[in-house]
Amino acid sequence: MGFVQRALFTWFIILVFLILLCLRLESRINWNWFIVFIPLWLYDTILITWVVIEIIQRQHANRLISFRHYEYYVAGILLKILSQIAICLKLEYNNIPLYAMMIPIWLLLAMLVVYIGTNLQPKPRSLGSNKSSRQTTAASS
């Protein structure tokens, strides 16, 4: 599946979720909140399946594979699912405190900060690579 098809599928899933959310918030439907969140859980299931297929394909190609790259993906998807479950429990039963509902979201945000901080770090350069090409040509002439 190409990039455009994946983007359109993602937008379609979000559109279906937003339609169900608006219908539930306007009391036009009285469905359980867990049913309203089904499109997002379907999307999460597809994401987990994609990550598992990627890991299997990479492991088949290379015997030595680092799962470090995929650990963040799997943890992020699982924390997102836990966040959705906590939100549904809070909206449906209102028996858990707000801070307990927010714990998976806070963990997800903290993990995202760590992931971005470790992957946006500039790669170390060699000692002589700070010179521009003009400096090296001027010095040689």
XYZ file of N, CA and C in Angstrom:
423
model
N 0.848 -1.168 0.000
C 0.000 0.000 0.000
C 0.892 1.228 0.000
N 0.604 2.169 -0.876
C 1.408 3.367 -0.987
C 1.110 4.374 0.106
N 1.916 5.422 0.094
C 1.782 6.459 1.120
C 0.423 7.150 1.050
N -0.043 7.456 -0.152
C -1.319 8.150 -0.310
C -2.468 7.290 0.211
N -2.432 5.991 -0.091
C -3.497 5.100 0.380
C -3.492 4.992 1.905
N -2.296 4.931 2.511
C -2.216 4.881 3.980
C -2.745 6.159 4.603
N -2.413 7.301 4.003
C -2.894 8.580 4.522
C -4.410 8.676 4.401
N -4.958 8.268 3.272
C -6.409 8.300 3.090
C -7.110 7.347 4.054
N -6.538 6.172 4.267
C -7.127 5.229 5.215
C -7.111 5.806 6.625
N -6.012 6.445 7.009
C -5.924 7.067 8.330
C -6.973 8.156 8.478
N -7.117 9.001 7.482
C -8.126 10.056 7.539
C -9.534 9.474 7.598
N -9.771 8.400 6.882
C -11.089 7.765 6.903
C -11.403 7.226 8.297
N -10.441 6.563 8.930
C -10.643 6.030 10.284
C -10.931 7.168 11.267
N -10.176 8.249 11.154
C -10.385 9.392 12.042
C -11.750 10.021 11.789
N -12.166 10.098 10.518
C -13.471 10.652 10.185
C -14.599 9.820 10.791
N -14.513 8.504 10.675
C -15.535 7.634 11.256
C -15.586 7.806 12.769
N -14.406 7.869 13.413
C -14.368 8.076 14.858
C -14.999 9.413 15.241
N -14.669 10.479 14.530
C -15.226 11.793 14.856
C -16.734 11.847 14.646
N -17.232 11.160 13.627
C -18.678 11.102 13.421
C -19.351 10.384 14.586
N -18.799 9.245 14.984
C -19.366 8.524 16.129
C -19.265 9.343 17.410
N -18.158 10.043 17.596
C -17.971 10.877 18.780
C -18.998 12.009 18.821
N -19.204 12.676 17.697
C -20.188 13.765 17.655
C -21.603 13.246 17.908
N -21.936 12.109 17.314
C -23.261 11.534 17.547
C -23.461 11.173 19.019
N -22.432 10.655 19.646
C -22.533 10.271 21.070
C -22.605 11.499 21.972
N -21.822 12.531 21.655
C -21.836 13.744 22.476
C -23.138 14.524 22.331
N -23.793 14.429 21.185
C -25.076 15.093 20.989
C -26.255 14.232 21.442
N -25.971 13.093 22.006
C -26.981 12.155 22.515
C -27.927 11.649 21.433
N -27.459 11.583 20.215
C -28.264 10.986 19.150
C -28.175 9.471 19.193
N -27.052 8.978 19.714
C -26.891 7.549 19.969
C -26.493 7.381 21.427
N -26.891 6.312 22.016
C -26.546 6.043 23.417
C -25.669 4.803 23.526
N -24.733 4.682 22.604
C -23.836 3.546 22.606
C -22.832 3.680 23.736
N -22.284 2.544 24.100
C -21.205 2.500 25.073
C -19.988 3.209 24.466
N -19.188 3.855 25.317
C -18.010 4.568 24.823
C -16.997 3.615 24.198
N -16.966 2.377 24.640
C -16.043 1.406 24.049
C -16.402 1.128 22.591
N -17.683 1.196 22.248
C -18.110 1.003 20.856
C -17.725 2.208 20.010
N -17.812 3.393 20.574
C -17.456 4.612 19.839
C -15.972 4.597 19.468
N -15.141 4.003 20.309
C -13.692 3.978 20.072
C -13.241 2.814 19.186
N -14.145 2.001 18.680
C -13.764 0.846 17.850
C -12.925 1.242 16.629
N -13.232 2.324 15.895
C -12.361 2.667 14.755
C -10.904 2.886 15.150
N -10.673 3.517 16.292
C -9.288 3.742 16.724
C -8.607 2.441 17.119
N -9.366 1.525 17.744
C -8.770 0.239 18.099
C -8.504 -0.614 16.868
N -9.337 -0.484 15.858
C -9.080 -1.180 14.594
C -7.780 -0.671 13.976
N -7.596 0.638 14.007
C -6.373 1.234 13.469
C -5.140 0.793 14.264
N -5.268 0.729 15.599
C -4.160 0.269 16.429
C -3.811 -1.182 16.141
N -4.817 -2.005 15.896
C -4.577 -3.407 15.545
C -3.805 -3.506 14.230
N -4.163 -2.676 13.275
C -3.445 -2.662 11.996
C -2.007 -2.196 12.200
N -1.792 -1.193 13.054
C -0.431 -0.718 13.330
C 0.426 -1.797 13.989
N -0.133 -2.498 14.960
C 0.621 -3.563 15.625
C 0.947 -4.672 14.638
N -0.006 -5.009 13.781
C 0.255 -6.030 12.759
C 1.374 -5.590 11.826
N 1.375 -4.311 11.428
C 2.425 -3.800 10.554
C 3.796 -3.883 11.228
N 3.865 -3.526 12.514
C 5.145 -3.568 13.232
C 5.638 -5.014 13.328
N 4.757 -5.945 13.618
C 5.158 -7.357 13.713
C 5.659 -7.856 12.358
N 4.974 -7.499 11.280
C 5.420 -7.917 9.940
C 6.775 -7.301 9.615
N 6.978 -6.027 9.960
C 8.280 -5.383 9.730
C 9.399 -6.088 10.492
N 9.134 -6.425 11.743
C 10.154 -7.111 12.548
C 10.486 -8.459 11.938
N 9.474 -9.205 11.511
C 9.705 -10.531 10.917
C 10.479 -10.395 9.616
N 10.120 -9.420 8.784
C 10.836 -9.233 7.519
C 12.286 -8.828 7.747
N 12.519 -7.931 8.687
C 13.896 -7.497 8.967
C 14.715 -8.626 9.576
N 14.081 -9.434 10.420
C 14.808 -10.534 11.042
C 15.134 -11.602 10.007
N 14.232 -11.798 9.055
C 14.490 -12.781 7.999
C 15.630 -12.312 7.094
N 15.719 -11.006 6.844
C 16.779 -10.472 5.987
C 18.124 -10.472 6.707
N 18.144 -10.090 7.962
C 19.378 -10.031 8.752
C 19.216 -10.948 9.949
N 20.207 -11.713 10.221
C 20.140 -12.561 11.424
C 20.331 -11.725 12.687
N 21.144 -10.683 12.594
C 21.370 -9.801 13.738
C 20.528 -8.547 13.535
N 19.461 -8.418 14.289
C 18.572 -7.274 14.139
C 18.441 -6.561 15.479
N 18.378 -5.263 15.422
C 18.183 -4.478 16.629
C 16.701 -4.127 16.743
N 16.087 -4.533 17.836
C 14.685 -4.227 18.070
C 14.516 -2.862 18.725
N 15.599 -2.157 18.898
C 15.571 -0.858 19.574
C 14.647 0.116 18.864
N 14.671 0.093 17.538
C 13.859 1.006 16.746
C 12.366 0.709 16.921
N 12.013 -0.543 17.024
C 10.604 -0.935 17.103
C 10.072 -0.960 18.525
N 10.935 -0.931 19.524
C 10.464 -0.903 20.910
C 9.617 0.334 21.172
N 10.035 1.464 20.644
C 9.281 2.693 20.838
C 7.919 2.626 20.149
N 7.866 2.037 18.949
C 6.595 1.915 18.239
C 5.607 1.062 19.024
N 6.053 -0.100 19.458
C 5.170 -1.013 20.184
C 4.734 -0.392 21.512
N 5.669 0.204 22.236
C 5.321 0.835 23.513
C 4.362 2.001 23.296
N 4.571 2.770 22.254
C 3.676 3.889 21.957
C 2.267 3.436 21.622
N 2.151 2.392 20.819
C 0.829 1.876 20.460
C 0.135 1.300 21.683
N 0.868 0.566 22.512
C 0.255 -0.012 23.711
C -0.167 1.065 24.709
N 0.646 2.101 24.875
C 0.258 3.204 25.762
C -0.945 3.965 25.207
N -1.026 4.074 23.884
C -2.189 4.719 23.271
C -3.449 3.903 23.522
N -3.351 2.596 23.416
C -4.505 1.731 23.687
C -4.910 1.840 25.156
N -3.932 1.830 26.064
C -4.242 2.001 27.488
C -4.895 3.354 27.759
N -4.451 4.392 27.078
C -5.065 5.707 27.236
C -6.514 5.703 26.781
N -6.776 5.043 25.669
C -8.144 4.969 25.168
C -9.038 4.187 26.122
N -8.519 3.115 26.681
C -9.300 2.336 27.650
C -9.589 3.177 28.893
N -8.590 3.916 29.366
C -8.787 4.761 30.553
C -9.811 5.856 30.276
N -9.759 6.451 29.092
C -10.738 7.483 28.729
C -12.140 6.887 28.665
N -12.272 5.708 28.067
C -13.583 5.054 27.992
C -14.117 4.716 29.378
N -13.259 4.225 30.256
C -13.695 3.912 31.620
C -14.149 5.176 32.347
N -13.411 6.264 32.173
C -13.780 7.522 32.830
C -15.108 8.048 32.293
N -15.302 7.987 30.970
C -16.526 8.516 30.389
C -17.739 7.633 30.668
N -17.531 6.330 30.682
C -18.660 5.408 30.841
C -19.080 5.250 32.296
N -18.105 5.078 33.185
C -18.438 4.750 34.571
C -18.124 5.856 35.563
N -17.215 6.750 35.219
C -16.829 7.889 36.056
C -16.432 7.463 37.470
N -15.769 6.299 37.584
C -15.380 5.835 38.912
C -13.874 5.870 39.139
N -13.098 6.306 38.146
C -11.663 6.441 38.354
C -11.322 7.933 38.400
N -10.365 8.306 39.231
C -10.004 9.725 39.305
C -9.308 10.192 38.024
N -9.353 11.484 37.810
C -8.799 12.063 36.589
C -7.298 11.825 36.473
N -6.573 11.933 37.590
C -5.120 11.738 37.519
C -4.777 10.295 37.139
N -5.579 9.326 37.561
C -5.330 7.933 37.193
C -5.617 7.706 35.712
N -6.605 8.411 35.193
C -6.911 8.291 33.771
C -5.782 8.862 32.915
N -5.097 9.881 33.431
C -4.069 10.563 32.649
C -2.696 9.891 32.697
N -2.495 8.912 33.560
C -1.172 8.280 33.704
C -0.656 7.702 32.387
N -1.446 6.920 31.619
C -0.898 6.417 30.345
C -0.564 7.533 29.359
N -1.333 8.602 29.358
C -1.058 9.720 28.451
C 0.245 10.410 28.847
N 0.462 10.602 30.137
C 1.712 11.222 30.596
C 2.909 10.341 30.264
N 2.758 9.030 30.451
C 3.850 8.114 30.091
C 4.131 8.155 28.595
N 3.070 8.227 27.799
C 3.235 8.305 26.347
C 3.962 9.587 25.950
N 3.598 10.702 26.562
C 4.268 11.970 26.250
C 5.727 11.960 26.700
N 6.002 11.386 27.872
C 7.389 11.296 28.338
C 8.214 10.418 27.407
N 7.641 9.297 26.962
C 8.346 8.414 26.042
C 8.594 9.116 24.709
N 7.637 9.912 24.266
C 7.793 10.647 23.020
C 8.922 11.668 23.115
N 9.032 12.343 24.250
C 10.123 13.303 24.455
C 11.472 12.583 24.422
N 11.569 11.429 25.072
C 12.821 10.659 25.070
C 13.151 10.187 23.662
N 12.153 9.693 22.938
C 12.382 9.205 21.572
C 12.864 10.335 20.666
N 12.213 11.473 20.736
C 12.617 12.600 19.890
C 13.995 13.115 20.308
N 14.239 13.173 21.609
C 15.540 13.643 22.082
C 16.690 12.755 21.663
N 16.469 11.464 21.626
C 17.553 10.557 21.239
C 17.727 10.458 19.736
N 16.664 10.687 18.957
C 16.775 10.538 17.509
C 17.069 11.837 16.776
N 16.893 12.969 17.413
C 17.211 14.234 16.767
C 18.600 14.748 17.144
N 19.290 13.990 17.947
C 20.635 14.367 18.349
C 21.540 14.317 17.114
N 22.327 15.369 16.885
C 23.194 15.345 15.703
C 24.257 14.261 15.820
N 24.568 13.677 14.688
C 25.596 12.640 14.648
C 26.967 13.285 14.820
N 27.878 12.638 15.537
C 29.221 13.226 15.717
C 29.972 13.256 14.384
N 30.647 14.358 14.163
C 31.424 14.522 12.928
C 32.886 14.192 13.186
N 33.575 13.972 12.103
C 35.011 13.778 12.245
C 35.667 15.137 12.493
N 36.895 15.149 12.930
C 37.557 16.383 13.342
C 37.701 17.396 12.212
N 37.971 16.970 11.017
C 38.211 17.894 9.920
C 36.983 18.242 9.118
N 35.796 17.788 9.514
C 34.623 17.999 8.672
C 33.953 19.342 8.906
N 34.435 20.164 9.833
C 33.830 21.469 10.077
C 34.260 22.503 9.048
N 35.319 22.230 8.305
C 35.797 23.167 7.297
C 34.882 23.099 6.077
N 34.607 24.251 5.497
C 33.802 24.268 4.283
C 34.692 23.948 3.089
N 34.065 23.711 1.951
C 34.842 23.365 0.764
C 35.656 24.559 0.287
N 35.196 25.816 0.545
C 35.962 26.997 0.157
C 37.251 27.108 0.956
N 37.176 26.777 2.252
C 38.368 26.873 3.089
C 39.413 25.873 2.630
N 39.003 24.685 2.253
C 39.974 23.673 1.837
C 40.564 24.016 0.478
N 39.772 24.593 -0.457
C 40.330 24.958 -1.756
C 41.211 26.193 -1.652
N 40.872 27.158 -0.768
C 41.691 28.353 -0.589
C 43.023 27.992 0.053
N 43.012 27.044 0.957
C 44.251 26.643 1.638
C 45.159 25.885 0.676
N 44.594 25.167 -0.276
C 45.436 24.393 -1.175
C 46.024 25.250 -2.282
N 45.437 26.424 -2.602
C 45.968 27.252 -3.676
C 46.898 28.337 -3.220
